[in-house]
């Protein structure tokens, strides 16, 4: 997102105080992702899939440690059709670095839903 680019630039250069983008959220929104997004379309806050701070690391795609990665696994306690995910910089509200919409991943109570975000400059 545009706001995410600004936040990432601020962290990179030590300008301002943007928080790290470590929180992973999922939702049921179907509106296409846009650079102007400031939230997920319809973020899930129940059923064991509320936003959570992911496990973060640097991984190698082309050059050593050139990709930021955040991962988590949700323990599902309800029934949802998950159609979007985002990575943000706060436990609630916050600035989205990225948001993606995809075909529904249907989950029911007892399922696990693993989410991995990899962010690399292209």
GROMACS .gro file of C-alpha atoms in nm, residues 12-122:
model
  111
   12UNK     CA    1   1.465   0.217   0.669
   13UNK     CA    2   1.594   0.571   0.715
   14UNK     CA    3   1.509   0.608   1.085
   15UNK     CA    4   1.271   0.894   1.008
   16UNK     CA    5   0.968   0.924   1.233
   17UNK     CA    6   0.860   0.633   1.447
   18UNK     CA    7   0.667   0.386   1.230
   19UNK     CA    8   0.622   0.052   1.405
   20UNK     CA    9   0.752  -0.269   1.248
   21UNK     CA   10   0.515  -0.452   1.014
   22UNK     CA   11   0.479  -0.780   1.205
   23UNK     CA   12   0.103  -0.830   1.244
   24UNK     CA   13  -0.084  -1.070   1.017
   25UNK     CA   14  -0.457  -1.039   0.962
   26UNK     CA   15  -0.706  -1.233   0.751
   27UNK     CA   16  -1.051  -1.139   0.634
   28UNK     CA   17  -1.352  -1.206   0.417
   29UNK     CA   18  -1.338  -0.896   0.196
   30UNK     CA   19  -1.356  -0.946  -0.181
   31UNK     CA   20  -1.279  -0.596  -0.310
   32UNK     CA   21  -0.957  -0.602  -0.513
   33UNK     CA   22  -0.642  -0.494  -0.331
   34UNK     CA   23  -0.538  -0.136  -0.406
   35UNK     CA   24  -0.234   0.077  -0.330
   36UNK     CA   25  -0.470   0.316  -0.149
   37UNK     CA   26  -0.595   0.049   0.098
   38UNK     CA   27  -0.577   0.155   0.462
   39UNK     CA   28  -0.743  -0.158   0.609
   40UNK     CA   29  -0.848  -0.505   0.509
   41UNK     CA   30  -1.189  -0.516   0.344
   42UNK     CA   31  -1.355  -0.717   0.624
   43UNK     CA   32  -1.106  -0.828   0.886
   44UNK     CA   33  -1.188  -1.140   1.088
   45UNK     CA   34  -1.167  -1.075   1.463
   46UNK     CA   35  -1.319  -1.399   1.594
   47UNK     CA   36  -1.310  -1.774   1.531
   48UNK     CA   37  -0.946  -1.799   1.638
   49UNK     CA   38  -0.836  -1.580   1.348
   50UNK     CA   39  -0.793  -1.239   1.511
   51UNK     CA   40  -0.486  -1.040   1.404
   52UNK     CA   41  -0.166  -1.171   1.557
   53UNK     CA   42   0.201  -1.080   1.562
   54UNK     CA   43   0.374  -1.322   1.329
   55UNK     CA   44   0.715  -1.481   1.351
   56UNK     CA   45   0.946  -1.256   1.150
   57UNK     CA   46   1.275  -1.330   0.979
   58UNK     CA   47   1.490  -1.249   0.679
   59UNK     CA   48   1.509  -1.517   0.410
   60UNK     CA   49   1.695  -1.546   0.084
   61UNK     CA   50   1.517  -1.522  -0.249
   62UNK     CA   51   1.796  -1.401  -0.479
   63UNK     CA   52   2.056  -1.235  -0.256
   64UNK     CA   53   2.123  -1.335   0.106
   65UNK     CA   54   1.852  -1.196   0.339
   66UNK     CA   55   1.680  -0.994   0.064
   67UNK     CA   56   1.326  -1.089   0.168
   68UNK     CA   57   1.134  -1.003   0.485
   69UNK     CA   58   0.909  -1.287   0.598
   70UNK     CA   59   0.628  -1.306   0.853
   71UNK     CA   60   0.445  -1.628   0.931
   72UNK     CA   61   0.171  -1.750   1.163
   73UNK     CA   62  -0.072  -2.036   1.201
   74UNK     CA   63  -0.426  -1.964   1.317
   75UNK     CA   64  -0.612  -2.233   1.514
   76UNK     CA   65  -0.962  -2.202   1.371
   77UNK     CA   66  -1.261  -2.221   1.608
   78UNK     CA   67  -1.542  -2.129   1.367
   79UNK     CA   68  -1.644  -2.147   1.003
   80UNK     CA   69  -1.515  -1.884   0.759
   81UNK     CA   70  -1.439  -1.832   0.390
   82UNK     CA   71  -1.107  -1.646   0.410
   83UNK     CA   72  -1.050  -1.430   0.100
   84UNK     CA   73  -0.789  -1.175   0.202
   85UNK     CA   74  -0.483  -1.124   0.415
   86UNK     CA   75  -0.266  -0.832   0.512
   87UNK     CA   76   0.045  -0.746   0.708
   88UNK     CA   77   0.018  -0.443   0.935
   89UNK     CA   78   0.216  -0.257   1.200
   90UNK     CA   79  -0.018  -0.268   1.501
   91UNK     CA   80  -0.235  -0.511   1.698
   92UNK     CA   81  -0.541  -0.305   1.601
   93UNK     CA   82  -0.583  -0.032   1.341
   94UNK     CA   83  -0.230   0.033   1.221
   95UNK     CA   84  -0.088   0.083   0.873
   96UNK     CA   85  -0.105  -0.199   0.619
   97UNK     CA   86   0.219  -0.274   0.440
   98UNK     CA   87   0.049  -0.520   0.205
   99UNK     CA   88  -0.298  -0.660   0.134
  100UNK     CA   89  -0.387  -0.945  -0.099
  101UNK     CA   90  -0.724  -1.086  -0.210
  102UNK     CA   91  -0.752  -1.449  -0.326
  103UNK     CA   92  -0.999  -1.729  -0.392
  104UNK     CA   93  -1.179  -1.845  -0.079
  105UNK     CA   94  -0.999  -2.074   0.161
  106UNK     CA   95  -1.284  -2.239   0.353
  107UNK     CA   96  -1.201  -2.329   0.711
  108UNK     CA   97  -1.401  -2.490   0.992
  109UNK     CA   98  -1.348  -2.538   1.363
  110UNK     CA   99  -1.046  -2.759   1.427
  111UNK     CA  100  -0.861  -2.649   1.111
  112UNK     CA  101  -0.528  -2.470   1.109
  113UNK     CA  102  -0.468  -2.186   0.865
  114UNK     CA  103  -0.103  -2.105   0.796
  115UNK     CA  104  -0.017  -1.766   0.647
  116UNK     CA  105   0.323  -1.662   0.516
  117UNK     CA  106   0.401  -1.315   0.388
  118UNK     CA  107   0.723  -1.257   0.194
  119UNK     CA  108   0.806  -0.899   0.106
  120UNK     CA  109   1.086  -0.826  -0.137
  121UNK     CA  110   1.165  -0.513  -0.335
  122UNK     CA  111   1.130  -0.577  -0.704
   0.00000   0.00000   0.00000
